[in-house]
Backbone as CSV, one residue per row, in Angstrom:
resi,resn,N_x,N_y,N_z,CA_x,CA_y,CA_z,C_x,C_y,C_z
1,UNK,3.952,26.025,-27.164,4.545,27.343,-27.300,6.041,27.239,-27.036
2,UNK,6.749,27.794,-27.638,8.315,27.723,-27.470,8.724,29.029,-26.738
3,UNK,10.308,28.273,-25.900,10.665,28.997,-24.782,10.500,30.815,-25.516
4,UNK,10.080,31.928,-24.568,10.233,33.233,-24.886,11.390,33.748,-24.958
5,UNK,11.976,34.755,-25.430,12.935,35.462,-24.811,13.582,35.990,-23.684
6,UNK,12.815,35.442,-22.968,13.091,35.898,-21.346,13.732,34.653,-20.735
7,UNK,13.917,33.233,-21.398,13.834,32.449,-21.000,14.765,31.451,-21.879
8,UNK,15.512,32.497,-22.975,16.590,31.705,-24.139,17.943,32.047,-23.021
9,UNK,18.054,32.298,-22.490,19.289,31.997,-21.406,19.280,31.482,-20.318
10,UNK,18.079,31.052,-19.623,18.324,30.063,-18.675,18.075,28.008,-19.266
11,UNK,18.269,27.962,-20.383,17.919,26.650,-20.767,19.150,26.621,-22.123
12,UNK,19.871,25.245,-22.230,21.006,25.216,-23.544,20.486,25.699,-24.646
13,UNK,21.031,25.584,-25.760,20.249,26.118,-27.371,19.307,24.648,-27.726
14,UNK,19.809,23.908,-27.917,19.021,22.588,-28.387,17.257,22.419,-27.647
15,UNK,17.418,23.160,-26.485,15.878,23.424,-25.214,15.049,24.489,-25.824
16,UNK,15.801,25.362,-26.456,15.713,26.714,-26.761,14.114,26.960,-27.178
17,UNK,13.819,25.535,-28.628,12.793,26.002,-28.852,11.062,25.051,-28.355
18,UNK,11.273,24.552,-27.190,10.592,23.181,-26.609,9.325,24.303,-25.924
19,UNK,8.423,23.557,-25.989,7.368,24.391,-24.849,7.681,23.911,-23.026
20,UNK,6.974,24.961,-22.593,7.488,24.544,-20.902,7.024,23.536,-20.631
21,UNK,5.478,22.471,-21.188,5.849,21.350,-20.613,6.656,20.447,-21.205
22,UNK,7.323,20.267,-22.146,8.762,19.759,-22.552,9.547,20.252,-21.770
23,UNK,10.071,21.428,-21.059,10.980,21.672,-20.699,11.083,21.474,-18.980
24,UNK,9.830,21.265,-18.393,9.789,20.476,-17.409,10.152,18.836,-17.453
25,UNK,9.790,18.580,-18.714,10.060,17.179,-18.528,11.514,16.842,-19.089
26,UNK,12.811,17.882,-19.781,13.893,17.983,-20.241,14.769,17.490,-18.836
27,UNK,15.856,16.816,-19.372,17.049,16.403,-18.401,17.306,18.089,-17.731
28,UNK,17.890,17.547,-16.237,18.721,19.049,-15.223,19.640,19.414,-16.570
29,UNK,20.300,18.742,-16.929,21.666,18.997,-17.681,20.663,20.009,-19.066
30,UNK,19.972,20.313,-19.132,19.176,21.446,-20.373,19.309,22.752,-19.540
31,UNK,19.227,22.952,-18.638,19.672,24.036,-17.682,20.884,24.895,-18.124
32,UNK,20.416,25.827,-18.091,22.191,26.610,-18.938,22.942,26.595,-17.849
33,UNK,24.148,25.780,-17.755,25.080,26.377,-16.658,25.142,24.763,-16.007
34,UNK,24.263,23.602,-15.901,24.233,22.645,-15.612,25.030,21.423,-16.495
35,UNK,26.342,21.116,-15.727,26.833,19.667,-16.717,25.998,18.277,-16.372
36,UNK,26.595,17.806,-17.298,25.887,16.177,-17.301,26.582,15.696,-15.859
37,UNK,27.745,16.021,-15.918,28.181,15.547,-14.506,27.143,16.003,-13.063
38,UNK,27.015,16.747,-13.046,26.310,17.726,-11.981,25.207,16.981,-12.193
39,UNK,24.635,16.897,-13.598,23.161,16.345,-13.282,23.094,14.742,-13.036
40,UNK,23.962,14.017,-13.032,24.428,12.682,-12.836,24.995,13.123,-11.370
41,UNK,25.073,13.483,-10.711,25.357,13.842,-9.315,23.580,13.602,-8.694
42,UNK,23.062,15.232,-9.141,21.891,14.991,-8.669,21.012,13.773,-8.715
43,UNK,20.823,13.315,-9.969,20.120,11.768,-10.129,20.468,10.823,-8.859
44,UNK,21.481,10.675,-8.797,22.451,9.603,-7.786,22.374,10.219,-6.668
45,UNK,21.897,11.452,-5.872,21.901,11.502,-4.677,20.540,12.511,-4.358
46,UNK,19.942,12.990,-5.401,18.617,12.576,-5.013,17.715,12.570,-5.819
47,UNK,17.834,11.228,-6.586,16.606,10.983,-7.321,16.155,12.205,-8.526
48,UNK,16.932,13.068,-8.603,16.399,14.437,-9.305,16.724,14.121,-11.045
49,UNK,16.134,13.781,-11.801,16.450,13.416,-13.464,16.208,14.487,-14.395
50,UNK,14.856,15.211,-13.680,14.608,16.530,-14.935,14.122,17.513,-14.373
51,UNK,14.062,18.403,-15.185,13.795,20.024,-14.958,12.334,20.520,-13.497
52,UNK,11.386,19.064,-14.109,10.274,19.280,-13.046,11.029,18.490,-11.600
53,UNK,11.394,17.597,-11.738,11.828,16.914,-10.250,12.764,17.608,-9.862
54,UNK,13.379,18.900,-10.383,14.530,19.650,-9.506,13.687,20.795,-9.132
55,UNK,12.670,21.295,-9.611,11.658,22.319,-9.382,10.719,22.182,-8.012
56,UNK,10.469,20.693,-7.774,9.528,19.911,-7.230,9.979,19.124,-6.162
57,UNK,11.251,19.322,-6.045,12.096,18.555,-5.053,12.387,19.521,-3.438
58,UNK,11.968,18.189,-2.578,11.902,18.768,-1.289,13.030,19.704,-0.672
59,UNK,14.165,19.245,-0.883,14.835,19.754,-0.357,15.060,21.315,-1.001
60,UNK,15.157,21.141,-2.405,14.897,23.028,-3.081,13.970,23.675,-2.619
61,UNK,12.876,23.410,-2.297,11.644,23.849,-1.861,11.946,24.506,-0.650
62,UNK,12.783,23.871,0.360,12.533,24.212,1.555,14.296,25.152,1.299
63,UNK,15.192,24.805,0.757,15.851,25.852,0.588,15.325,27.109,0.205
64,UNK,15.007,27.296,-0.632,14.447,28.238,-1.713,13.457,29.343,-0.372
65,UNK,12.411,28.233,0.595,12.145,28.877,1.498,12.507,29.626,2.490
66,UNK,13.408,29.423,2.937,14.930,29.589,4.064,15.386,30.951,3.229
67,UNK,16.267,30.777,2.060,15.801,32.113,1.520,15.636,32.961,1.458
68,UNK,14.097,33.064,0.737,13.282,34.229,1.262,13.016,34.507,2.114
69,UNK,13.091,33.843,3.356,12.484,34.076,4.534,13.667,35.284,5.145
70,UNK,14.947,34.719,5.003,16.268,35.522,5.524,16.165,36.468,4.585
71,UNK,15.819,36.904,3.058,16.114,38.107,2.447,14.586,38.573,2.863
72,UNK,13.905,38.381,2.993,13.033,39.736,3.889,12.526,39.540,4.933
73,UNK,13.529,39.338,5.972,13.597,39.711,7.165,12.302,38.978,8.008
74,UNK,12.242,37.080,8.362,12.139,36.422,8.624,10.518,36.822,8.478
């Protein structure tokens, strides 16, 4: 199934029409807003190459938790 409309602006145009498990397995840099630099950052300091290992990665996880926890009130 190819990306929805809800979902043609968080991924470049070339991602645009991939199903989500392609787009889990797409480079960080398919990310709208993500350079190759940035995603050559992440690779090199932590291991992060694509869309699922930045999703799936410990340290986002536990950010992401921290978070929510502070926007509604621990």
């Amino acid at each position: 199934m190819p990306v929805t409309a809800n979902l043609v602006k968080l991924v470049d145009k070339e991602y645009q029409d991939k199903s989500l498990a392609e787009l889990v397995d797409a480079p960080v840099a398919a990310l709208a807003g993500v350079s190759e630099r940035a995603a050559t950052h992440l690779k090199e300091a932590l291991g992060i190459k694509t869309i699922g290992d930045l999703g799936r990665s410990q340290y986002f996880r536990t950010a992401s938790a921290l978070v929510q926890l502070a926007e509604n009130g621990e």
